Coordinates of C-alpha atoms (C1' of nucleotides) in Angstrom, one line a residue:
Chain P
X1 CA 76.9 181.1 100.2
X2 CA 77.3 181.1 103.9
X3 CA 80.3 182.0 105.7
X4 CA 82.7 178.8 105.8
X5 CA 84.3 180.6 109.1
X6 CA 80.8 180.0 110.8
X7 CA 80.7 176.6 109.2
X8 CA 84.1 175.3 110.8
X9 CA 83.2 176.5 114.2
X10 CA 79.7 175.8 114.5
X11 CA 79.4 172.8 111.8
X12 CA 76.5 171.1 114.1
X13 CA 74.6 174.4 114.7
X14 CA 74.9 174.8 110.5
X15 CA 73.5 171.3 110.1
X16 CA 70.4 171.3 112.6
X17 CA 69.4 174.6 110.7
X18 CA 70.0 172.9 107.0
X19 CA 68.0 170.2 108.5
X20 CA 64.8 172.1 108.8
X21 CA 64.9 172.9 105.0
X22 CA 64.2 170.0 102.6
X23 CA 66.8 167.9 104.4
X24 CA 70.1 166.3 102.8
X25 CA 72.3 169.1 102.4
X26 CA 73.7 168.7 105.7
X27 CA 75.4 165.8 105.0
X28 CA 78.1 167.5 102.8
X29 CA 79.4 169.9 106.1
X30 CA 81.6 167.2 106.7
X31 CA 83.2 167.1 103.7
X32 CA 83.6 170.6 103.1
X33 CA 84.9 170.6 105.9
X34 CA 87.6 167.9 105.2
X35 CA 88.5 169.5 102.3
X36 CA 89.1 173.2 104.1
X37 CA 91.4 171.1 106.5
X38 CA 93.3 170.3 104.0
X39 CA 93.3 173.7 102.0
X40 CA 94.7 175.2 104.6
X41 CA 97.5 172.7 105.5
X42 CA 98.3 172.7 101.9
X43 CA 98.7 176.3 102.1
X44 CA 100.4 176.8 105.2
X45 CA 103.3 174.2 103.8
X46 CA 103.6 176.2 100.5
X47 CA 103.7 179.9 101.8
X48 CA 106.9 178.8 103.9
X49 CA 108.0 177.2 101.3
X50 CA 107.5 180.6 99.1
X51 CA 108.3 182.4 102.1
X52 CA 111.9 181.0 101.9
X53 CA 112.4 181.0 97.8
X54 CA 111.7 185.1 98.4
X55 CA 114.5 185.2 100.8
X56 CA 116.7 183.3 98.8
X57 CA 116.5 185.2 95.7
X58 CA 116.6 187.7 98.0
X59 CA 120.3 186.6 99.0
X60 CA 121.3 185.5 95.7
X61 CA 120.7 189.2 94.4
X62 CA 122.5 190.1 97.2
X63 CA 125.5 187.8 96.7
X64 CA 125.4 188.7 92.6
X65 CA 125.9 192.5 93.4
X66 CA 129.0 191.8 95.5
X67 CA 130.1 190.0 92.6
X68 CA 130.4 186.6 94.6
X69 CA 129.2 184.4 91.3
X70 CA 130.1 180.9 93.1
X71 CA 128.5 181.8 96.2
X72 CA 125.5 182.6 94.3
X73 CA 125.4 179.6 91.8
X74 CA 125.4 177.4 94.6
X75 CA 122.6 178.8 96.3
X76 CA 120.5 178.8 92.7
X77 CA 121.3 175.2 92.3
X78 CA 119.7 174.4 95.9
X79 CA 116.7 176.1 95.2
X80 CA 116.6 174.5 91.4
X81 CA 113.6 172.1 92.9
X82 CA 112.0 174.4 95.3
X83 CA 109.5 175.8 92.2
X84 CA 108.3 172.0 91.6
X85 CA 107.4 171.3 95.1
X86 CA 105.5 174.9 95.4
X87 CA 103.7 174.0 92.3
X88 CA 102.4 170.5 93.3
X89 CA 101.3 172.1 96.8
X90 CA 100.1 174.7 95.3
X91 CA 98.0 172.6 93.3
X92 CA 96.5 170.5 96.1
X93 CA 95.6 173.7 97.6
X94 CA 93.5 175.2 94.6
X95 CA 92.1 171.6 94.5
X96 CA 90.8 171.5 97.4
X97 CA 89.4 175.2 97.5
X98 CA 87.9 174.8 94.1
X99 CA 86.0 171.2 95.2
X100 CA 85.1 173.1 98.5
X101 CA 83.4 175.9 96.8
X102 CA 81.8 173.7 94.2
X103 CA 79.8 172.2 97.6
X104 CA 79.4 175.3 99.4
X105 CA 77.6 176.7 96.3
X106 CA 75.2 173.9 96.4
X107 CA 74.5 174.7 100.1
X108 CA 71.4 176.4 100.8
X109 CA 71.4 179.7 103.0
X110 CA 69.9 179.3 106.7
X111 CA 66.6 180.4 108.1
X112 CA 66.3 182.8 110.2
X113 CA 65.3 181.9 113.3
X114 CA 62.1 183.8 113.1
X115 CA 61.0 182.0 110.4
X116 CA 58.3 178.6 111.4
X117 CA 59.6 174.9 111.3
X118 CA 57.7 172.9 108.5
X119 CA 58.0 170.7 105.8
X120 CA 55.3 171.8 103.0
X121 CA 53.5 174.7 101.9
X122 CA 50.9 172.9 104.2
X123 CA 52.7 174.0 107.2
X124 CA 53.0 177.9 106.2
X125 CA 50.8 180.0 108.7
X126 CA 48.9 183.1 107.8
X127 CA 50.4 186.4 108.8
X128 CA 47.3 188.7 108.0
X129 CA 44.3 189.1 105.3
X130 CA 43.6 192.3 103.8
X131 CA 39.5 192.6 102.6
X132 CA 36.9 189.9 101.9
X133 CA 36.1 187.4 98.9
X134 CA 33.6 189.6 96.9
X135 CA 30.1 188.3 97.1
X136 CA 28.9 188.1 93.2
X137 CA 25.0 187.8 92.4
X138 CA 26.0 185.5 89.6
X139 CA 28.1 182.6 88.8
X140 CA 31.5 184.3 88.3
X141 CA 33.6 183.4 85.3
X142 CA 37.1 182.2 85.0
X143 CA 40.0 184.3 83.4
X144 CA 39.9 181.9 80.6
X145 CA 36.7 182.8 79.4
X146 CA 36.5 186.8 80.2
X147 CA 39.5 186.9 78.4
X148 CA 38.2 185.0 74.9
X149 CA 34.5 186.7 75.2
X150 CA 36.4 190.2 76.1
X151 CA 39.6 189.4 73.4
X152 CA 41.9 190.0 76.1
X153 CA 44.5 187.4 75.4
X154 CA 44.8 184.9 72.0
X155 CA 45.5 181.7 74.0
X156 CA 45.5 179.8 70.3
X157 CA 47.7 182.1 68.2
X158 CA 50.1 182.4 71.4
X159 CA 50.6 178.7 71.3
X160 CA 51.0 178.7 67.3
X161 CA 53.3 180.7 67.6
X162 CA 55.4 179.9 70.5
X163 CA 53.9 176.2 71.8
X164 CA 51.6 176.4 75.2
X165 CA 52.9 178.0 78.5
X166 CA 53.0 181.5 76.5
X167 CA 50.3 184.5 75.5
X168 CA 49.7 186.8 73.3
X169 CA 47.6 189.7 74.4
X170 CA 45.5 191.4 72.4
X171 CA 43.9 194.8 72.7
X172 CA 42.1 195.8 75.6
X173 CA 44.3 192.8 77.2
X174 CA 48.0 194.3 76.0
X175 CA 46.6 197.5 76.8
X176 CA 45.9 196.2 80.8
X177 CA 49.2 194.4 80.7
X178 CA 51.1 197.6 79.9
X179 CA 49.1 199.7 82.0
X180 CA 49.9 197.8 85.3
X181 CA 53.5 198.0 84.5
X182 CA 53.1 201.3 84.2
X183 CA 51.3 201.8 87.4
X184 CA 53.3 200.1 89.7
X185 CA 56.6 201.4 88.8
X186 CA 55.5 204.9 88.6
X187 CA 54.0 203.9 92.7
X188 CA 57.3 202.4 93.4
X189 CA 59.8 205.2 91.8
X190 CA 57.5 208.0 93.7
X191 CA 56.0 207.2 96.7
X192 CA 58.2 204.0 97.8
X193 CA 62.1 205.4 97.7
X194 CA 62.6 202.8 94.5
X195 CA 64.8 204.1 91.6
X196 CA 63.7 202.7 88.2
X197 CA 66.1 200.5 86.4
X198 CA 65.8 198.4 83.0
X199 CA 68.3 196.2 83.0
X200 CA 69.6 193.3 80.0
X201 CA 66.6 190.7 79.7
X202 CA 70.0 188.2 79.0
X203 CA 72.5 187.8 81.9
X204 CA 76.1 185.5 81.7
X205 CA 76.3 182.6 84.1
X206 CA 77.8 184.8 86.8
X207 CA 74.5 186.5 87.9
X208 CA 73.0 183.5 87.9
X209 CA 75.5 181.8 90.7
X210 CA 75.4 185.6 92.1
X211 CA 71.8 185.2 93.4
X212 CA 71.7 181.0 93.6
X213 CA 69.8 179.9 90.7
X214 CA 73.1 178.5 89.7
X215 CA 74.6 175.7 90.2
X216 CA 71.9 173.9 91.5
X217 CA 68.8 174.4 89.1
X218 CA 70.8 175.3 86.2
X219 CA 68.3 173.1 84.0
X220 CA 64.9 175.7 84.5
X221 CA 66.8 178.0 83.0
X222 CA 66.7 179.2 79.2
X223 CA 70.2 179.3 77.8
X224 CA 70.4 181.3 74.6
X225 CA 73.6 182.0 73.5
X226 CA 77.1 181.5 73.9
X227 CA 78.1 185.6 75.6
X228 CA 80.9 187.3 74.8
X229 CA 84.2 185.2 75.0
X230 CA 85.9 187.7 75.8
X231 CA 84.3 189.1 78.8
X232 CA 84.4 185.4 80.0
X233 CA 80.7 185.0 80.6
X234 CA 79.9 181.6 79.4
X235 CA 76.5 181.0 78.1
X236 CA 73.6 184.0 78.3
X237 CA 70.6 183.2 79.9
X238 CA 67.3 184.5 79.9
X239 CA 66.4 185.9 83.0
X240 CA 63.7 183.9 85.2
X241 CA 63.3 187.2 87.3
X242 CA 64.8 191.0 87.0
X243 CA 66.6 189.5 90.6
X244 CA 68.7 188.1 88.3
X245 CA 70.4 191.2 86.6
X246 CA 69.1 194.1 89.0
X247 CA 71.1 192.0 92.6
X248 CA 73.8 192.1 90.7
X249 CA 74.1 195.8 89.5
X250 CA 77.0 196.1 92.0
X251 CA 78.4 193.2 92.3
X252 CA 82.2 192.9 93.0
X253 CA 82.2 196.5 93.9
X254 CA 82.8 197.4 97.5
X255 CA 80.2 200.4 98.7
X256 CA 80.1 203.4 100.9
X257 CA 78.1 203.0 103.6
X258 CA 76.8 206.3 102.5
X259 CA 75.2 204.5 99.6
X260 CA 72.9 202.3 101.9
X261 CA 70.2 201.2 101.4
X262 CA 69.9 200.8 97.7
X263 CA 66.7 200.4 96.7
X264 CA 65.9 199.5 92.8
X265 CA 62.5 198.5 90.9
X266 CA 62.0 197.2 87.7
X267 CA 59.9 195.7 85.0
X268 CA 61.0 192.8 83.1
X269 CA 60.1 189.8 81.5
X270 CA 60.7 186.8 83.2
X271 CA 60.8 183.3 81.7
X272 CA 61.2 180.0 82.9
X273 CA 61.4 176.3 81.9
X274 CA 58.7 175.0 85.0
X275 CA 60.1 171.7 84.0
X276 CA 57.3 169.1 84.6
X277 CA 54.8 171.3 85.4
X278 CA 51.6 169.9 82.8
X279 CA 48.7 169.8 85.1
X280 CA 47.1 171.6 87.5
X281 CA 47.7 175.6 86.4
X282 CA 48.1 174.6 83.0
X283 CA 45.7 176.4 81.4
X284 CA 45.2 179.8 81.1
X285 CA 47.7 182.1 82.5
X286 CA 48.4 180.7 85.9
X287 CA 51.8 179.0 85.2
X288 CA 53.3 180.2 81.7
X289 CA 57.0 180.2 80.1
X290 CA 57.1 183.8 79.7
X291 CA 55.4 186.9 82.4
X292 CA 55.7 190.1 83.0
X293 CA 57.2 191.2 86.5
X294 CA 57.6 194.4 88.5
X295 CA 60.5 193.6 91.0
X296 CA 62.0 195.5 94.0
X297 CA 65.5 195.1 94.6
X298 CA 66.8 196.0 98.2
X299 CA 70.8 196.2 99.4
X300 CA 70.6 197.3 103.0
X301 CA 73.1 197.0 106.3
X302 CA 72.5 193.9 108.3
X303 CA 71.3 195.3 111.1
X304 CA 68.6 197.0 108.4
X305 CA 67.8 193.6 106.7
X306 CA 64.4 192.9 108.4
X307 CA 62.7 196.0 109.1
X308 CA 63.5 196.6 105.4
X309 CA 61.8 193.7 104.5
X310 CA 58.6 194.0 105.9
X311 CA 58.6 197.6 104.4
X312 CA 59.3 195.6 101.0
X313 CA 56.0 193.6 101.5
X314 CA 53.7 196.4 102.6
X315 CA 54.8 198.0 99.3
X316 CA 53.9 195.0 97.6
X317 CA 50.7 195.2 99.4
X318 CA 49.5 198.6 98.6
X319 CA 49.5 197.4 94.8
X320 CA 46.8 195.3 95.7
X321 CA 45.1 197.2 98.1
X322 CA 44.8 199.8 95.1
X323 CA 43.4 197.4 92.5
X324 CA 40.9 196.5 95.3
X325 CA 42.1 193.1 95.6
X326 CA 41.7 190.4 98.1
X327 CA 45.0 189.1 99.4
X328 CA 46.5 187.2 102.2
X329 CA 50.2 187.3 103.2
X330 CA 51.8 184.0 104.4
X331 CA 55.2 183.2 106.3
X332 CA 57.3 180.7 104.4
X333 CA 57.7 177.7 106.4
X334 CA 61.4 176.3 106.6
X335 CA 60.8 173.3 104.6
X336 CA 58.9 175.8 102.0
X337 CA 61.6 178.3 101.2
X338 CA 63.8 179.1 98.2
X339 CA 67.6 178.2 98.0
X340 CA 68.9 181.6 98.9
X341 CA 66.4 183.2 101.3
X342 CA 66.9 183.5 105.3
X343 CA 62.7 184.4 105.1
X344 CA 59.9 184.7 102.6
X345 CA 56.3 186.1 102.7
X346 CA 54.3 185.5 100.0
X347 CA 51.7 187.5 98.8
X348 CA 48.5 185.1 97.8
X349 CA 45.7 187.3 95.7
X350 CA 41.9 186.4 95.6
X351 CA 40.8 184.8 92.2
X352 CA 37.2 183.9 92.1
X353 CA 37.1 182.6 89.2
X354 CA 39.7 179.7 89.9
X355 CA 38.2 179.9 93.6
X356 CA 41.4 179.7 95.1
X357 CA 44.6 181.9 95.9
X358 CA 47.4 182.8 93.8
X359 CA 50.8 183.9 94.6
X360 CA 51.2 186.9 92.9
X361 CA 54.5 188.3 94.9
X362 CA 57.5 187.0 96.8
X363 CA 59.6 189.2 99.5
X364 CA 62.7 187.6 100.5
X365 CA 65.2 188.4 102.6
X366 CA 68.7 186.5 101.4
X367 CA 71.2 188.1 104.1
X368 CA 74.4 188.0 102.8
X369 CA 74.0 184.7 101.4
X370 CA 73.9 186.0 97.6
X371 CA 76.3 189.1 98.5
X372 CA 79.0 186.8 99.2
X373 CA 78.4 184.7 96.0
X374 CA 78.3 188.2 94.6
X375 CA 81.6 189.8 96.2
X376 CA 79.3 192.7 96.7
X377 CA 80.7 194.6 100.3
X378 CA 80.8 197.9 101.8
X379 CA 83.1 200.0 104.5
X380 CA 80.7 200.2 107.5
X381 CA 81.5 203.7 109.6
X382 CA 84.0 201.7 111.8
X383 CA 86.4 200.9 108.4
X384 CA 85.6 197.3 108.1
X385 CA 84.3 195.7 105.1
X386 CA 81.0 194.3 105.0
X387 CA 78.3 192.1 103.3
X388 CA 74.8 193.9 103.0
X389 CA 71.9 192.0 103.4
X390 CA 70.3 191.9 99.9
X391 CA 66.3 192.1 99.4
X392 CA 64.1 191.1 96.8
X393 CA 60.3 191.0 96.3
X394 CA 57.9 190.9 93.6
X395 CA 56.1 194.1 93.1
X396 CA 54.6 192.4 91.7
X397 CA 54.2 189.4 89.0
X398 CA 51.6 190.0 86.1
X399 CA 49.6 187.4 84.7
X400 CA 48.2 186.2 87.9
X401 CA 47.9 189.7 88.9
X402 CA 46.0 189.8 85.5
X403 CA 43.7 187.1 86.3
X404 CA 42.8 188.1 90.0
X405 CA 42.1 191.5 88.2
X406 CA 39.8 190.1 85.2
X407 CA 38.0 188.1 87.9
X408 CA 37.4 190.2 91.0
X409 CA 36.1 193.1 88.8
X410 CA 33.8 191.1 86.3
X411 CA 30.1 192.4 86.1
X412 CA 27.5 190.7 85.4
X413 CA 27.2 192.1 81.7
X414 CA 30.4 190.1 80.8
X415 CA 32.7 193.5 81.0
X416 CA 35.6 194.1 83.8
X417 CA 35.0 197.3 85.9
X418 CA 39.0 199.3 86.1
X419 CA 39.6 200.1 89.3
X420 CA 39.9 204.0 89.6
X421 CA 44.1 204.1 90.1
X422 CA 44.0 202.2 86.8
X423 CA 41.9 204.4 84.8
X424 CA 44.7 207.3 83.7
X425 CA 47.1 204.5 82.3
X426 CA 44.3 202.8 81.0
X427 CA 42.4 205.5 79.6
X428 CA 39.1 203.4 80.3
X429 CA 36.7 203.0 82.9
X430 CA 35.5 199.5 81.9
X431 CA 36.6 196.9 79.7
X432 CA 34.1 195.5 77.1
X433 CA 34.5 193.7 74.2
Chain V
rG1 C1' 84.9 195.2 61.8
rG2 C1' 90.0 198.1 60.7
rA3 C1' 94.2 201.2 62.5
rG4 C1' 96.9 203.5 66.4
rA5 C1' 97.9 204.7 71.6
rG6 C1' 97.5 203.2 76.4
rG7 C1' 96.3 200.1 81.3
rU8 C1' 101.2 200.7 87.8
rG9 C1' 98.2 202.3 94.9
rG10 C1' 92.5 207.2 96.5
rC11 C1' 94.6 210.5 92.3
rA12 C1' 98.8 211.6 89.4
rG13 C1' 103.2 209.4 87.8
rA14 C1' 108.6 206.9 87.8
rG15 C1' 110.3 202.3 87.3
rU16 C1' 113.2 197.4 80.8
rG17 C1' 115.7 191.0 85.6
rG18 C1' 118.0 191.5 92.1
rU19 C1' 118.5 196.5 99.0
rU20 C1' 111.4 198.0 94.8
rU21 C1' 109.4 195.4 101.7
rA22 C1' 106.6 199.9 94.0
rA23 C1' 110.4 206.2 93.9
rC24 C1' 108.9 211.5 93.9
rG25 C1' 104.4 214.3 94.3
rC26 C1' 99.2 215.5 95.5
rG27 C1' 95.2 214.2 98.4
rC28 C1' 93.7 211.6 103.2
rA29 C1' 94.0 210.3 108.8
rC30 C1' 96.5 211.1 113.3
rG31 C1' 100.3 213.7 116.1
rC32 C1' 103.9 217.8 117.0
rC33 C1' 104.1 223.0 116.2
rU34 C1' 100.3 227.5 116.6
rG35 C1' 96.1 232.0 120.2
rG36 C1' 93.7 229.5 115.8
rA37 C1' 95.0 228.3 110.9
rA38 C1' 98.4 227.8 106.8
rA39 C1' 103.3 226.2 106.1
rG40 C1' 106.8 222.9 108.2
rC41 C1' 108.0 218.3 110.7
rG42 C1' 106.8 213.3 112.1
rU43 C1' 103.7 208.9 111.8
rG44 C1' 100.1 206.0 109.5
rA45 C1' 97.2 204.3 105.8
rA46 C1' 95.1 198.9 100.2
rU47 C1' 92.5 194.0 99.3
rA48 C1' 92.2 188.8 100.0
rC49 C1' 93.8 184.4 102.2
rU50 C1' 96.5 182.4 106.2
rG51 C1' 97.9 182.7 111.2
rU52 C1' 96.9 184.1 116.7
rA53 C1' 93.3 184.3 122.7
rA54 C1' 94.6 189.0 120.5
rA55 C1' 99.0 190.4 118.2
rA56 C1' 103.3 189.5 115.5
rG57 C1' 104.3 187.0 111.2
rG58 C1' 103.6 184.7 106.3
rU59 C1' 101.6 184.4 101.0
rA60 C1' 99.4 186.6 96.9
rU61 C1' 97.9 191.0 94.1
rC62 C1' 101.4 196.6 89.0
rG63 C1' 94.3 194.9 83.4
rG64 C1' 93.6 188.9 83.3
rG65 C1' 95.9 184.1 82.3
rG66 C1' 100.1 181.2 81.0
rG67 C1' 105.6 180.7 80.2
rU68 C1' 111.1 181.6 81.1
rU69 C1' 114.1 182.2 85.8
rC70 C1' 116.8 180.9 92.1
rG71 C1' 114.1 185.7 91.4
rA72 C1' 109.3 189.2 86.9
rA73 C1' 105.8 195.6 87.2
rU74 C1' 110.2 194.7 84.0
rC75 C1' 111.5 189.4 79.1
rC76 C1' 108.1 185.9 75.9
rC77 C1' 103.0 184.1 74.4
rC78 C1' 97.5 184.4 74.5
rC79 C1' 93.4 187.3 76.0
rC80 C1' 90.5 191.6 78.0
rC81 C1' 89.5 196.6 78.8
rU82 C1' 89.9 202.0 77.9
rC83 C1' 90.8 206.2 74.6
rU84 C1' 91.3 208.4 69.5
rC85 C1' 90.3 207.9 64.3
rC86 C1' 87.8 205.2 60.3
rG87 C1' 83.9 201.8 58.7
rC88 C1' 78.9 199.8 59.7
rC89 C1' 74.3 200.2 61.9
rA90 C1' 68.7 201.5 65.0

RNA sequence: GGAGAGGUGGCAGAGUGGUUUAACGCGCACGCCUGGAAAGCGUGAAUACUGUAAAAGGUAUCGGGGGUUCGAAUCCCCCCCUCUCCGCCA
């Protein structure tokens, strides 16, 4: 959510840089801003008009302990109507706050102003390339088959049981899968400052809104269950990403600064709707309903938020760089970026076998556009209270981490070579069937 | 799931309709005092919104919501959480 205090007094500076996103949401600043007008003068009448009930009552006990009882019904009849006028004011004030949050939680956050003007993923420039597309001295296969010829994944039984967009990985294949959780979180929780966390695979509506899936997408999201009533959490969700519960481990809690930065990883499983999205990627295991993920979770001081965010993508990185991969990293565009973030890179892995790049990690820096959605503050050194910036990255997403793997290290017999970091987890140099 | 006891500021703990703008205490910050400390004395200290050039000021907050009243920490209703015991379960 941005901060509606930089909204009323720069509301054309907040529009030109809502502008360079998808367009549209720019139009509502006016609006919101109409409606914190009259917020405020609601609230300004009612407060006097509170402010001089507390002084009457204040009087009226006065009056009743010097046993003056006319004096003091008289003033209690005067102020008979004041509670009806402070409740219809205070009505049109809640009104108006509640309609003006409804659109400022629709408003995307603001790119930073290092981030490139564009309109497509067309328009996102390269920010550097680590390693070569391998050279193979035969025709190299796709995922699909390596993984049916090496019984890696049961693409038919996955879709018996569950309908297409999910997988069921078989032997060597579930082995893989859990192995390159494994590997990555023990890399992140040792040598990259991360402390592990497994966290509910179903979250209530709150962390949703918290990191700005919700309102606005609400309908990619798997609802499950109705939550608990009675902690007031409205329907559970499945979680699209570990962002989802992990951003808001501390939400509504106000921090020491000492605690900064907070740095979490985690493995989940992350599962999506991807409403619409028969077609290209379809098959195989490029765009599915369900994946695995290894996340990294940053809440840092502002003045922190960027350096710690190209940390967060060179840790990303070094995943790669261990499984030998190929990889590019990309700068988000402005027209490119997601709803909460002030500035993506994207990670983009090498799959020969599909020939082309796929994005197998997302760094984001959100400011404290999903703090304040969150309520999630700390007490800098100087006493005041503060939003953190909050990070998030993939570190990063299976499946197509999977399928770069499969691909890159095929050999000519048909098996896949483990690359050497793997092998501990793995227990196995090579993969055949 | 059942029964009971609780929920008040950083902590502890009074307060059953009106000088409570939440007592007393501990802890905290600053000052005085001291050679330095302790003790003592004094002052200050929550969060949000609003307001202002900045202040001052105002409103709200005693687990949450609603109600009664001129006025609610206090009375009424609903809900939540914590603790103890019992049951059930992996």
């Amino acid at each position: 959510m941005l901060d509606i205090a930089v909204i009323r007094k720069q509301p054309e500076f907040v529009k030109e840089r809502l502008a360079t996103r998808h367009g549209g949401d720019e139009a509502h600043i006016n609006e919101i801003l109409a409606l914190d007008e009259h917020r405020r003068k609601a609230l300004a009448e009612v407060e006097s008009l509170k402010a001089l009930r507390n002084k009457v009552s204040r009087e009226i006990g006065a009056l009743l302990g010097q046993k003056k009882l006319d004096e003091a019904n008289a003033m209690k009849a005067e102020t008979k109507n004041l509670g009806d006028k402070i409740a219809a004011l205070d009505k049109q004030a809640v009104d108006a706050e509640s309609g003006r949050d409804a659109l400022m939680l629709r408003l995307p956050n603001l790119p930073h102003g290092s981030v490139p003007l564009g309109k497509s993923a067309e328009d996102n420039p390269e920010v550097r390339v680590h390693g070569e597309k391998p050279d193979y001295t035969f025709q190299p296969k796709s995922h699909v088959e390596l993984c049916e010829s090496l019984k890696l994944v049961d693409f038919a039984r996955a879709t018996k049981l569950s309908g297409s967009g999910f997988l069921l990985y078989t032997n060597w294949g579930a082995k893989l899968e859990r192995a390159l959780i494994q590997f990555m979180l023990d890399l992140h929780s040792t040598e990259h400052g991360y402390t592990e966390v497994s966290p509910p695979f179903m979250v209530g509506e709150q962390c949703l809104v918290g990191v700005g899936q919700f309102p606005k997408f609400k309908d990619q999201y798997y609802g499950v269950a109705e939550g608990d009533v009675a902690a007031n959490l409205g329907k559970l969700y499945l979680i699209p990403t570990a962002e989802t519960p992990v951003a808001n481990i501390h939400r509504e809690e106000l921090l020491k600064v000492e605690q900064l930065p907070i740095q979490y990883c985690a493995y989940t499983p992350c599962f999506r709707g991807e409403a619409g999205a028969a077609g290209v990627g379809t098959r195989g295991m490029i765009r599915v309903h369900q994946f695995d993920k290894v996340e990294l979770i940053k809440v840092v001081k502002p003045e922190a938020g960027y350096d710690e965010l190209e940390r967060m993508v060179a840790n990303a990185e070094r995943i790669l760089q261990l499984m030998g991969l190929h990889y590019r990293v990309i700068s988000l565009c402005t027209g490119d970026m997601g709803f909460g973030s002030a500035k993506t890179y994207d990670i983009e892995v090498w799959a020969p076998g599909q020939g082309s790049y796929l994005e197998v990690s997302s760094c984001s820096n959100c400011e404290d556009f999903q703090a304040r959605r969150m309520n999630l503050r700390f007490k800098d050194a100087d006493g005041q209270n503060k939003f953190p910036h909050i990070l998030n990255g993939s570190g990063t997403a299976l499946a197509r981490l999977f399928v770069a793997l499969v691909e890159t290290h095929q050999q000519a017999d048909g098996s896949v070579l483990v690359p050497e970091p793997l092998r501990p987890y793995l227990k196995t140099e090579r993969i055949t069937p």
